[in-house]
mmCIF file of C-alpha atoms and ligand atoms in Angstrom:
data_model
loop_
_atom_site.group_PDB
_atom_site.id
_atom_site.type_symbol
_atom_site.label_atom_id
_atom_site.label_comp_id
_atom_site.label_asym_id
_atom_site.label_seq_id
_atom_site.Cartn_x
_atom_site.Cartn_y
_atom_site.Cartn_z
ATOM 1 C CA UNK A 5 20.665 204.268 -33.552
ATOM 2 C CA UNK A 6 22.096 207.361 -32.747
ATOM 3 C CA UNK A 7 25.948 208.561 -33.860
ATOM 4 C CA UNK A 8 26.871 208.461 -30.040
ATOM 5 C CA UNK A 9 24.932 205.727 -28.934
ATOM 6 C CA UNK A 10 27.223 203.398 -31.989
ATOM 7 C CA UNK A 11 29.981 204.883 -30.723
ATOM 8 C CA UNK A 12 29.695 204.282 -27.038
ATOM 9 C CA UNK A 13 28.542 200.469 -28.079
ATOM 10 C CA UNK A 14 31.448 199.983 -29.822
ATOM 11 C CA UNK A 15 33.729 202.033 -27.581
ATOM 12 C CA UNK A 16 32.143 199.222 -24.678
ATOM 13 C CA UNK A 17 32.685 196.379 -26.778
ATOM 14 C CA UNK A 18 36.664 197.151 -27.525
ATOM 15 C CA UNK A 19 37.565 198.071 -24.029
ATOM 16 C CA UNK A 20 35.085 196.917 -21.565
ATOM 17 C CA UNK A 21 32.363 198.787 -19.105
ATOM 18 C CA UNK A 22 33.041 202.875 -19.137
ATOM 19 C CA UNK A 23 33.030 204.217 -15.538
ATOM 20 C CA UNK A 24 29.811 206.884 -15.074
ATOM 21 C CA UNK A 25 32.940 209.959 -15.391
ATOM 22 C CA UNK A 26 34.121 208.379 -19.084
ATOM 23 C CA UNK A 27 30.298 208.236 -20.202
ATOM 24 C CA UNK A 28 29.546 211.603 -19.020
ATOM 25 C CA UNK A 29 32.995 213.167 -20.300
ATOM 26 C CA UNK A 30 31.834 211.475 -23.712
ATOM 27 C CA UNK A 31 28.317 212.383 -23.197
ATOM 28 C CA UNK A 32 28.890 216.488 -22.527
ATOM 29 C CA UNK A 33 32.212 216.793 -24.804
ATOM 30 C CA UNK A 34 32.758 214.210 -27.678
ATOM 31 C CA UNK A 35 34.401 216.486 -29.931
ATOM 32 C CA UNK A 36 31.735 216.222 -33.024
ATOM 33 C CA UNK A 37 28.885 214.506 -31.438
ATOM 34 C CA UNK A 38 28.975 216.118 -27.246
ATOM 35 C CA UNK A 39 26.088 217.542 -25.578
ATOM 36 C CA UNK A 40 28.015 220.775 -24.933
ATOM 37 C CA UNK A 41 30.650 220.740 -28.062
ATOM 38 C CA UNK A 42 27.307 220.783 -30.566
ATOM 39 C CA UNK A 43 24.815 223.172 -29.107
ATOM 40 C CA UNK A 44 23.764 226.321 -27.107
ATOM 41 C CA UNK A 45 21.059 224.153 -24.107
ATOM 42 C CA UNK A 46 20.624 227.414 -22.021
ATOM 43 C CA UNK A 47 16.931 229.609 -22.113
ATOM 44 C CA UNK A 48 12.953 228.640 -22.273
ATOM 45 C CA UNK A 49 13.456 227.150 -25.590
ATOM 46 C CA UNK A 50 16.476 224.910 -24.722
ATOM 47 C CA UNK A 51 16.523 222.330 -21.674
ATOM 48 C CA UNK A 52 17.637 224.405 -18.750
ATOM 49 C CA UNK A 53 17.871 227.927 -17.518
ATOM 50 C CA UNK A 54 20.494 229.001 -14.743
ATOM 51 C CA UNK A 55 20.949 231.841 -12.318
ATOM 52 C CA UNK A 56 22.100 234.740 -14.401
ATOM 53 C CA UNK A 57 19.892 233.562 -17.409
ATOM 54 C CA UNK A 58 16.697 234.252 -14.836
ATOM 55 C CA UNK A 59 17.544 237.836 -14.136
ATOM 56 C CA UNK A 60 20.535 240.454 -14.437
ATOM 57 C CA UNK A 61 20.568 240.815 -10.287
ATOM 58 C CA UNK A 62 22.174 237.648 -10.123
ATOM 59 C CA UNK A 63 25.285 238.936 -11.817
ATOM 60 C CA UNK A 64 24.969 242.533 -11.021
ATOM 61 C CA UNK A 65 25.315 241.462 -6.792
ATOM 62 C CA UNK A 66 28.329 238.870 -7.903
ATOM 63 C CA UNK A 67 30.390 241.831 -9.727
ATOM 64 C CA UNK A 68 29.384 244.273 -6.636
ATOM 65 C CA UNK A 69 31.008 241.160 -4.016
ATOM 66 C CA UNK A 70 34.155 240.990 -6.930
ATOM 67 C CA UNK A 71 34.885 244.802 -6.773
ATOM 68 C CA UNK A 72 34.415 245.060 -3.162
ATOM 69 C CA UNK A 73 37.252 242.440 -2.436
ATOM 70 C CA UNK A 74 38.719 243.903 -5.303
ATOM 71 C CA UNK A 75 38.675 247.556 -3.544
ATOM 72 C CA UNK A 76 39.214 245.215 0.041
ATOM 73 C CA UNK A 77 42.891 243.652 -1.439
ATOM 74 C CA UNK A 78 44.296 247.490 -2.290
ATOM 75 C CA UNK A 79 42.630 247.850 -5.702
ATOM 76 C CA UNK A 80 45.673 245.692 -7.327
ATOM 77 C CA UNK A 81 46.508 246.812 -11.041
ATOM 78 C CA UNK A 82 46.623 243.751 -13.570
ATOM 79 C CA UNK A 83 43.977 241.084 -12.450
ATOM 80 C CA UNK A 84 43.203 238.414 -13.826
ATOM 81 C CA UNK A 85 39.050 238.219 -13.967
ATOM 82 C CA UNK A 86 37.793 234.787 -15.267
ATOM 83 C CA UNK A 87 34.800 232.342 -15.352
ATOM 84 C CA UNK A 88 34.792 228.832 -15.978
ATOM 85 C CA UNK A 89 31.954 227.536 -18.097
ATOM 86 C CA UNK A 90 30.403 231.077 -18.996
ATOM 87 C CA UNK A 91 27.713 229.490 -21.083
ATOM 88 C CA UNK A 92 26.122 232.377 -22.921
ATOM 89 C CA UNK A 93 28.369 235.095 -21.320
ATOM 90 C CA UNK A 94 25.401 236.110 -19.519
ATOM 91 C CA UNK A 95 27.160 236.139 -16.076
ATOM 92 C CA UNK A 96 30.268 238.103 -16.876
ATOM 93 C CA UNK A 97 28.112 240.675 -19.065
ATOM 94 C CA UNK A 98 26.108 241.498 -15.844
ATOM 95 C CA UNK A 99 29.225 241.373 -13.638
ATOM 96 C CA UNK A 100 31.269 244.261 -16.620
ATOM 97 C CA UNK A 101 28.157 246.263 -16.537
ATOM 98 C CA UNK A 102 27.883 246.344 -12.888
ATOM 99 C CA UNK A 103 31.023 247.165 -12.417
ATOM 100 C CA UNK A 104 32.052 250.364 -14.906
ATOM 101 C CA UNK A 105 30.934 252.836 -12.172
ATOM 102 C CA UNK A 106 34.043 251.178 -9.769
ATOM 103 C CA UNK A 107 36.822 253.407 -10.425
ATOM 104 C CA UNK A 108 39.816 251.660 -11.774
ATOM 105 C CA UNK A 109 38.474 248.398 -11.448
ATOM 106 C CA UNK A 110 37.944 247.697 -15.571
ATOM 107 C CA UNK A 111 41.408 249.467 -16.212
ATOM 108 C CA UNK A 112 42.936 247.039 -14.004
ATOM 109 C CA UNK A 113 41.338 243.687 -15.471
ATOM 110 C CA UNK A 114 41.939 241.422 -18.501
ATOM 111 C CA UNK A 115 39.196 238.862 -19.603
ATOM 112 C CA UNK A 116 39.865 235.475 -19.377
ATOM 113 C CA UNK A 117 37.353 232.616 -20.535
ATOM 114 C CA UNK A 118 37.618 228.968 -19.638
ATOM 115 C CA UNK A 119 35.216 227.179 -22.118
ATOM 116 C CA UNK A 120 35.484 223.674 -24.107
ATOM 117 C CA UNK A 121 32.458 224.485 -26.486
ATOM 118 C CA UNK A 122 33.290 226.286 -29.769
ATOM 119 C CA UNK A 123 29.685 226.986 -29.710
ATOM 120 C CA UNK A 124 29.333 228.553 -26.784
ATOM 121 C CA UNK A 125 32.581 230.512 -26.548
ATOM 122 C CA UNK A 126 30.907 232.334 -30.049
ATOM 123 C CA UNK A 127 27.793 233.032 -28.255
ATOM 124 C CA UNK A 128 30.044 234.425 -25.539
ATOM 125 C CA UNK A 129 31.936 236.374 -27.499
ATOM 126 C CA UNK A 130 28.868 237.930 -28.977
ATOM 127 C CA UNK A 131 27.529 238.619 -25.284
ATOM 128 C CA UNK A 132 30.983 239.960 -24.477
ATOM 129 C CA UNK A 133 31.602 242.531 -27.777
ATOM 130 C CA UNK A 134 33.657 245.460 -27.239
ATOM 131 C CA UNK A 135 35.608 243.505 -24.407
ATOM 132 C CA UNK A 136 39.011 241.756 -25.050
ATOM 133 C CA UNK A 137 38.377 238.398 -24.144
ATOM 134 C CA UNK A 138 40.946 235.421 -23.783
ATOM 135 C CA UNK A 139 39.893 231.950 -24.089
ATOM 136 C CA UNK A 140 41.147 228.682 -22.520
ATOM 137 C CA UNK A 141 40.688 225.371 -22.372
ATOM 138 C CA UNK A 142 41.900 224.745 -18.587
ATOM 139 C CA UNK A 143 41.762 226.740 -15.450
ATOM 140 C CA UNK A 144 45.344 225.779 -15.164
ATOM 141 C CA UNK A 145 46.176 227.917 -18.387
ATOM 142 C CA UNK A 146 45.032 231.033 -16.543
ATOM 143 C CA UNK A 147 47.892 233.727 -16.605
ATOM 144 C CA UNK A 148 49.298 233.748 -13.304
ATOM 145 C CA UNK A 149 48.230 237.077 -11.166
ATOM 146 C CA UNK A 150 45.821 238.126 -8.944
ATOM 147 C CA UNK A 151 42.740 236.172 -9.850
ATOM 148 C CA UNK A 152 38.870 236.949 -9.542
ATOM 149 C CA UNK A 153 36.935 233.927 -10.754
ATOM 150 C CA UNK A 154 33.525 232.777 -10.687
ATOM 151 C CA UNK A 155 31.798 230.212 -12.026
ATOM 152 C CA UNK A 156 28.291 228.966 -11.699
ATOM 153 C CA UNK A 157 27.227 225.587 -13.016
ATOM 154 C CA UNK A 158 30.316 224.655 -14.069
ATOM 155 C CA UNK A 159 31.402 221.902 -11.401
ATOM 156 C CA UNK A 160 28.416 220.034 -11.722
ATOM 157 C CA UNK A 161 29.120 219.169 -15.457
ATOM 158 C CA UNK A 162 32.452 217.740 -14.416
ATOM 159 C CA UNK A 163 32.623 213.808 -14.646
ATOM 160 C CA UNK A 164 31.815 211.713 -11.453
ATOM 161 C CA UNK A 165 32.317 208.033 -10.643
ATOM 162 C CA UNK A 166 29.913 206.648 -8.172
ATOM 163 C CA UNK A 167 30.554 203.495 -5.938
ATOM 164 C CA UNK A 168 28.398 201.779 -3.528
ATOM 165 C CA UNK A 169 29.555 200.580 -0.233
ATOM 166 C CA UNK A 170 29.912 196.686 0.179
ATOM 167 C CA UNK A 171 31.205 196.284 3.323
ATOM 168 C CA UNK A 172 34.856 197.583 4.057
ATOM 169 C CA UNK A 173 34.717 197.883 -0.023
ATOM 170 C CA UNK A 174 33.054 199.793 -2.801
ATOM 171 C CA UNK A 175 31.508 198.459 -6.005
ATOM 172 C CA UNK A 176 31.660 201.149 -8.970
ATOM 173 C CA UNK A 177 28.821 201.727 -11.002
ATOM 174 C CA UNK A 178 29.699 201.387 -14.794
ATOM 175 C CA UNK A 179 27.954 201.575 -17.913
ATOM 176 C CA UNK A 180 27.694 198.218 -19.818
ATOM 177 C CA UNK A 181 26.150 197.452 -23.242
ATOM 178 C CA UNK A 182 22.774 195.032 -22.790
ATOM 179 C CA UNK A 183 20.551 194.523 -25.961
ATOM 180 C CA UNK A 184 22.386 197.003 -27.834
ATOM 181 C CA UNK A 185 21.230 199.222 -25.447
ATOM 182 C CA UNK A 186 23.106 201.476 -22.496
ATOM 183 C CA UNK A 187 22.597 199.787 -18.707
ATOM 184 C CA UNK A 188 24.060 200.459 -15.509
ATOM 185 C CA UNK A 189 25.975 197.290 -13.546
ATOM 186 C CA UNK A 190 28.090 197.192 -10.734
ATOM 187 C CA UNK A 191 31.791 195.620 -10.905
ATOM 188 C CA UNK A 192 33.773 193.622 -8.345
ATOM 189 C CA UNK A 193 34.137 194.724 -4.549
ATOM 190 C CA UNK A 194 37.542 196.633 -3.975
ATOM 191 C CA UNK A 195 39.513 198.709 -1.524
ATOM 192 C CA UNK A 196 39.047 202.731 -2.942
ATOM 193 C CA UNK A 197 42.178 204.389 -0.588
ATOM 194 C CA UNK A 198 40.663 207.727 -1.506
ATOM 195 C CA UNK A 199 36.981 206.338 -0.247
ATOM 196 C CA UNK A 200 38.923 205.235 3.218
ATOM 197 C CA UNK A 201 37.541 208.454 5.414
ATOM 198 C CA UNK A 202 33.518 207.748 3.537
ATOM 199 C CA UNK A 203 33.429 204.042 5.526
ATOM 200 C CA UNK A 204 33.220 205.980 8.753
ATOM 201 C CA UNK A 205 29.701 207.764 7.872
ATOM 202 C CA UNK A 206 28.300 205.239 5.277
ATOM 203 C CA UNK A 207 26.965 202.148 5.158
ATOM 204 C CA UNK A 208 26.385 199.199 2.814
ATOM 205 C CA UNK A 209 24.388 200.095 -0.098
ATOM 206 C CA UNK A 210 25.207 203.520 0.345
ATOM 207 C CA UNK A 211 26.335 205.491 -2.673
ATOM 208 C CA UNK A 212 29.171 208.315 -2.894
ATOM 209 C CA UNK A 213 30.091 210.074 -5.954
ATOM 210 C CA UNK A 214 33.847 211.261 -6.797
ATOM 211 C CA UNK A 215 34.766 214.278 -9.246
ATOM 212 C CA UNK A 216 38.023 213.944 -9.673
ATOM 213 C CA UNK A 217 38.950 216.748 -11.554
ATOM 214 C CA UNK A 218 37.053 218.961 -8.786
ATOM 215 C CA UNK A 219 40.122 218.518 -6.521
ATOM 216 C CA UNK A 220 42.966 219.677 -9.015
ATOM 217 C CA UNK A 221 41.092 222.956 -10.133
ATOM 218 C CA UNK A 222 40.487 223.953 -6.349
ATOM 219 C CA UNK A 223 43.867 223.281 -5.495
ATOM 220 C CA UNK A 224 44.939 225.803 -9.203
ATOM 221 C CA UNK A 225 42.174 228.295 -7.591
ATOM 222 C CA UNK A 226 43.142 228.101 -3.407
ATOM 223 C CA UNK A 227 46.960 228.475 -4.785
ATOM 224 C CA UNK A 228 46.873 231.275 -6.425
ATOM 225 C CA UNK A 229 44.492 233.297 -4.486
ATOM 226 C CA UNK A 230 46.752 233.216 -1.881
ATOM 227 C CA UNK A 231 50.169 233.842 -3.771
ATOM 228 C CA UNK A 232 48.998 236.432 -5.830
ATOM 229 C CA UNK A 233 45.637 237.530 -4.345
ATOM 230 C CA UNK A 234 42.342 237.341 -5.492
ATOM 231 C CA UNK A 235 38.846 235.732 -4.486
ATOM 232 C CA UNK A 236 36.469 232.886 -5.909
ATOM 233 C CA UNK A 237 32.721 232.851 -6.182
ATOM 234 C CA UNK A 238 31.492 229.311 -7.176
ATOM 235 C CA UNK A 239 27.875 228.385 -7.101
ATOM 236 C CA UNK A 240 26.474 225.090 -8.140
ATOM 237 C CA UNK A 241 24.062 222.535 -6.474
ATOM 238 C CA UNK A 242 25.185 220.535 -4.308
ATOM 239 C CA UNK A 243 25.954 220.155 -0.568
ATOM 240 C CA UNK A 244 28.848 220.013 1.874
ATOM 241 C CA UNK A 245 29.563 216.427 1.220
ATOM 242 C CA UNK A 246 28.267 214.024 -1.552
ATOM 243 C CA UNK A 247 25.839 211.163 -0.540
ATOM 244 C CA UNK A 248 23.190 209.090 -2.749
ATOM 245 C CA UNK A 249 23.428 208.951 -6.161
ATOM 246 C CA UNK A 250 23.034 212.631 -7.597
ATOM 247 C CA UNK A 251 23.570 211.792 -11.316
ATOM 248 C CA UNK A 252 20.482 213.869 -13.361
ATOM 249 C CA UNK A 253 19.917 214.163 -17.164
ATOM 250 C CA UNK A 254 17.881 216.844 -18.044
ATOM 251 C CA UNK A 255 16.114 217.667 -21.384
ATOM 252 C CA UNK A 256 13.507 220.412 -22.613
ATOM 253 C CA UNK A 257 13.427 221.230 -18.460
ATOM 254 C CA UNK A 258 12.343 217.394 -17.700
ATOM 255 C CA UNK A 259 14.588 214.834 -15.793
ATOM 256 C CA UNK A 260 15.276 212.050 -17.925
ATOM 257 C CA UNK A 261 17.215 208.894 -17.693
ATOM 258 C CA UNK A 262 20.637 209.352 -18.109
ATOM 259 C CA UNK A 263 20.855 206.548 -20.261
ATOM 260 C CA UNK A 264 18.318 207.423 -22.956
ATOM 261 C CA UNK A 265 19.447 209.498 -25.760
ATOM 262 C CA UNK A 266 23.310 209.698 -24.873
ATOM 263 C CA UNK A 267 24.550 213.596 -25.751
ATOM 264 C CA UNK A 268 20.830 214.773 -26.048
ATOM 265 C CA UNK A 269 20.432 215.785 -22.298
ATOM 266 C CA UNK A 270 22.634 217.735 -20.181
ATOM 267 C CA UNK A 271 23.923 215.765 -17.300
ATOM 268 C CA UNK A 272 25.401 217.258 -13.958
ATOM 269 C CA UNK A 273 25.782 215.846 -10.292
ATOM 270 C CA UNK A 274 25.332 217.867 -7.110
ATOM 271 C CA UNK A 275 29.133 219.506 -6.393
ATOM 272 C CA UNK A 276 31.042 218.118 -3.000
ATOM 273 C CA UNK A 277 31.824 221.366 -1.575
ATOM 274 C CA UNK A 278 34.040 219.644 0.982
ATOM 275 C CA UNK A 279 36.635 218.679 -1.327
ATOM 276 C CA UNK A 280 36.693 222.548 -2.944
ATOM 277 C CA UNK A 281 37.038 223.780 0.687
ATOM 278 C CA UNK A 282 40.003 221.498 1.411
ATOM 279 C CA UNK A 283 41.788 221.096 -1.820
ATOM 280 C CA UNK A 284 41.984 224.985 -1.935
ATOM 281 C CA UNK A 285 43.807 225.352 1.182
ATOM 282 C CA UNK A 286 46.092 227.581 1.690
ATOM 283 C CA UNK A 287 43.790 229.895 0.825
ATOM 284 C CA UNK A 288 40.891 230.665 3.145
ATOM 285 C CA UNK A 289 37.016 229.738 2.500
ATOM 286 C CA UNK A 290 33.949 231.044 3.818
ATOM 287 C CA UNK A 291 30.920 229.088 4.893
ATOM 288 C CA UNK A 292 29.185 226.863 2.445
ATOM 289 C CA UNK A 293 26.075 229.543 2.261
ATOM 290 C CA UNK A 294 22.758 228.766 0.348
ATOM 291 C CA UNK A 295 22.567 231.163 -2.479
ATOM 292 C CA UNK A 296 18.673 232.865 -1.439
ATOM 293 C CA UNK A 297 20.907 233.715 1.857
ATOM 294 C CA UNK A 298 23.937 235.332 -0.112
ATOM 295 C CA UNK A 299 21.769 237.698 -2.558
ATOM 296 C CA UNK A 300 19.375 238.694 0.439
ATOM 297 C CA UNK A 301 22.303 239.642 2.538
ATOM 298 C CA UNK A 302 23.817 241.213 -1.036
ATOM 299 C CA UNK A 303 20.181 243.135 -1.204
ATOM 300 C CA UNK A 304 18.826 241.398 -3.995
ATOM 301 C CA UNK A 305 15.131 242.662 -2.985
ATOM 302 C CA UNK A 306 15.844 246.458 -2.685
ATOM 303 C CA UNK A 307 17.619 245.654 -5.645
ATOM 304 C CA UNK A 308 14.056 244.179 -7.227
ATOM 305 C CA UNK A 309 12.442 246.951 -5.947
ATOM 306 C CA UNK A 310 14.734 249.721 -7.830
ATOM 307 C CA UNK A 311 14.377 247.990 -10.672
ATOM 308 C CA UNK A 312 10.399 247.279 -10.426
ATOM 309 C CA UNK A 313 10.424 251.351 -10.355
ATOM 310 C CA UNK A 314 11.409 251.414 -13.702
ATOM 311 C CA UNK A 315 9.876 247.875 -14.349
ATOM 312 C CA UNK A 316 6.250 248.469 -16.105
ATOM 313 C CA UNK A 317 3.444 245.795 -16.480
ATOM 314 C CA UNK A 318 4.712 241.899 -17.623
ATOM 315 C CA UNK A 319 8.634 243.095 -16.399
ATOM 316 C CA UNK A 320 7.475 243.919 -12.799
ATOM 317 C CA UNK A 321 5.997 240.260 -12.437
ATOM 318 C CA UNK A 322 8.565 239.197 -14.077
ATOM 319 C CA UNK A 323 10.829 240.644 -11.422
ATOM 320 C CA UNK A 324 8.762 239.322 -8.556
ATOM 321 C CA UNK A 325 9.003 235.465 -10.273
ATOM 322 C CA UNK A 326 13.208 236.183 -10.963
ATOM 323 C CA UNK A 327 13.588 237.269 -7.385
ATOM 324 C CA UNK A 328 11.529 234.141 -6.292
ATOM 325 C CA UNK A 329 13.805 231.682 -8.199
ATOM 326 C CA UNK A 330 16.586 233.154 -7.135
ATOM 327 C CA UNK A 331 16.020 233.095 -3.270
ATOM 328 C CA UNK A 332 13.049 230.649 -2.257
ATOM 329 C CA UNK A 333 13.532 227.646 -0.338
ATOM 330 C CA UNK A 334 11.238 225.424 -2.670
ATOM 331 C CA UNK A 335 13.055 227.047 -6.123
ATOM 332 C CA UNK A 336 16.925 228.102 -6.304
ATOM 333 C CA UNK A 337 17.091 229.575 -2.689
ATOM 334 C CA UNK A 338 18.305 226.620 -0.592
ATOM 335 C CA UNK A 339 19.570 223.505 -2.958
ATOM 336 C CA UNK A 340 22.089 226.099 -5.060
ATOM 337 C CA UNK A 341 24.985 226.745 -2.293
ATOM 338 C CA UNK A 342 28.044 229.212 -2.975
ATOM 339 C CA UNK A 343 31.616 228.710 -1.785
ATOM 340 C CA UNK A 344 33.921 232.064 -1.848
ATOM 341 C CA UNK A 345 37.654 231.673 -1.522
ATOM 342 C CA UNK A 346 39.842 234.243 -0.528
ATOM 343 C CA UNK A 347 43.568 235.504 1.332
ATOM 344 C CA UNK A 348 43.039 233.887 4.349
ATOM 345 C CA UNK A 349 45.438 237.461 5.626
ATOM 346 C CA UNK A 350 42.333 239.002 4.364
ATOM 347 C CA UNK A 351 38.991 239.571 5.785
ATOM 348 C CA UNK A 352 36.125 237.545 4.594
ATOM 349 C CA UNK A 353 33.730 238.107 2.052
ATOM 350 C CA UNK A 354 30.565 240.312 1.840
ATOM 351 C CA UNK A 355 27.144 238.409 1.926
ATOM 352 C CA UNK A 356 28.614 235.710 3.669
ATOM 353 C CA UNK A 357 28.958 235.893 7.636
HETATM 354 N N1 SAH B 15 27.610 229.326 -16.257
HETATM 355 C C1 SAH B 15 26.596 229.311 -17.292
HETATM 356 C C2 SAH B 15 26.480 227.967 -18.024
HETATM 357 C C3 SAH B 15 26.362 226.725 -17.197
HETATM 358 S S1 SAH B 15 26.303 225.274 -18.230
HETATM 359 C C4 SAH B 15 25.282 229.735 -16.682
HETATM 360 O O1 SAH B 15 25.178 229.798 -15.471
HETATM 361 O O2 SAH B 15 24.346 230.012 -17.447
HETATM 362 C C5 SAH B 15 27.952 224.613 -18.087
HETATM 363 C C6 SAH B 15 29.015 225.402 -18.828
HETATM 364 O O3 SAH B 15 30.280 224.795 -18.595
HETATM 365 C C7 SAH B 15 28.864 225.466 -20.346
HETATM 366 O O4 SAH B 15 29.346 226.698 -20.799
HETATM 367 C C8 SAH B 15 29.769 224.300 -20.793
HETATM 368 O O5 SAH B 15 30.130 224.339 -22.139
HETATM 369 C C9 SAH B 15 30.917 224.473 -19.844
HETATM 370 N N2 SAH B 15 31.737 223.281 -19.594
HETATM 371 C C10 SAH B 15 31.308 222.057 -19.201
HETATM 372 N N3 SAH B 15 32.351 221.223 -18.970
HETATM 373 C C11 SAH B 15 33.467 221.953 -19.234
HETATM 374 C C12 SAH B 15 34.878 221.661 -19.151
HETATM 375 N N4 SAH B 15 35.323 220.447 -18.802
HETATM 376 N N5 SAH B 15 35.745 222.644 -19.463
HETATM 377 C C13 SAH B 15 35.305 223.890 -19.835
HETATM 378 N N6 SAH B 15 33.987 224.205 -19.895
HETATM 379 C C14 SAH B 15 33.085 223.256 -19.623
#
């Protein structure tokens, strides 16, 4: 038996069934044993690969949209840029690179990191040499001033509880212990106040999932974007509201069940973009936009095609499969969404309207 499967067992036997949010917070960030806390899962040789791990265009467009608001908001000195989740600094490497030829725009910014892996932040800080960069453990400990954040697959890895209607009440799902084993069972039927506005467009036996530290962190975000300025690109899969049960585990680039090898997969839901939208009010949001959409209307393909120019051989297919990924309906194109937020006394964003 595994370290974390023991210690989930016993955790189960001392206090009862964990709610699917405490086994994935255990799961992804046990401080010795977690998914995240004891290993680098990004690339071919690990079990997933993301956006700005495909190609550099993914990052290069995102830091082009971040100095244009930037230029958009008066070119304001002392920013704040940060990412939540940066996973192998990949992202924000692409964004700093695109970016030196924008006059003022690096003399204007301090780094800031939001990270709970010690092994990541290191590979980060590799990706990131030469740059002064800040790391924290909490959005909320951001320093506060104009703020340009981005994040991309970093709400998905945030806990969830699922519950599944039962008339005018919801059953959670909850991890028990069965054979000395991990299995799923539902608890009693109860009330859920904050489910009240799902019973109108579910019904029995349907499932909705709840992040609820999604909420909080939209609220940090939407607040100070529109007291101090500032704009936030976040990408992740997901749709405008949650419905069916989204929870994945994913291993060496295969779906496996969640249950199997506890902290050996990586396991995400699809993101509510609903409650970002809302809980980041007063600042303004643009429309939920599928990401293929945003980098065409960024020019990711005359951006494929300067590059192929230089791009000899295996690199120019391998620009032709990136830019695929990236935009097409049956890869990246349609199920990965982004969400910008932004001064709603400002105009909105580039790439979306
Ligand atoms: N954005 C990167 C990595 C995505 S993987 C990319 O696109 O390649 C998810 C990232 O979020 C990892 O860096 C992980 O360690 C981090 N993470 C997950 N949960 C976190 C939390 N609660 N607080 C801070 N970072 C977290």
């Amino acid at each position: 038996m595994s370290a974390m499967l023991g210690q989930l067992l016993e955790r189960i036997n001392d206090s009862g069934p964990l709610t699917v949010a405490d086994f994935m917070a255990e799961c992804l960030l046990h401080p010795t044993l977690g998914y995240y806390t004891t290993r680098d899962p990004l690339g071919a040789t690990g079990d997933f690969t993301t956006a700005p791990e495909i190609s550099q265009m993914f990052g290069e467009l995102v830091g082009l949209v971040l100095a244009q608001s930037w230029l958009h908001q008066g070119a304001p000195d002392q920013i704040v840029l940060a990412e939540a989740g940066p996973g192998r600094g990949t992202l924000m490497a692409d964004i700093l690179r695109a970016t030196r030829a924008v006059p003022g725009f690096h003399a204007a910014l301090t780094l800031h990191l939001v990270e709970a892996s010690p092994v990541l932040r290191a590979k980060q800080q590799e990706a990131l040499a030469g740059y002064n960069v800040t790391f924290h453990d909490s959005i909320a400990d951001l320093p506060e001033a104009p703020l340009w954040f981005v994040a991309n697959e970093f709400f998905d890895a945030l806990p969830i509880r699922q519950f599944i209607r039962d008339g005018e009440g919801w059953r959670e799902k909850r991890v028990i212990a069965q054979d000395g084993d991990l299995g799923f069972a539902l608890g009693g039927i109860a009330p859920i106040a904050t489910l009240e506005h799902r019973l109108g467009d579910t019904e029995t036996g349907d499932m909705v999932e709840v992040c609820a530290p999604a909420a909080p962190l939209a609220s940090e975000l939407g607040r100070r974007i529109a007291e101090h300025g500032g704009v936030a690109l976040i990408f992740d899969y997901g749709d405008w509201r949650s419905k069916g049960d989204t929870l994945q585990a994913v291993k060496a680039h295969q779906k496996v069940n969640p249950l199997a090898g506890p902290g050996e997969a990586d396991l995400t839901a699809h993101v509510d973009f609903e409650t970002l939208a809302r809980a980041a009010a007063p600042a303004a949001h643009t429309p939920l936009t599928p990401q293929g959409v945003f980098l065409e209307r960024l020019g990711i393909t005359e951006r494929a095609q300067a590059l192929a120019t230089r791009a000899a051989g295996g690199t120019l297919d391998d620009l032709i499969a990136a830019h695929r990924r990236l935009t097409h309906p049956d890869e990246m194109g349609t199920l990965f969404k982004v969400l910008g937020l932004y001064p709603a006394t400002h105009a909105p964003l580039p790439g979306f309207e």
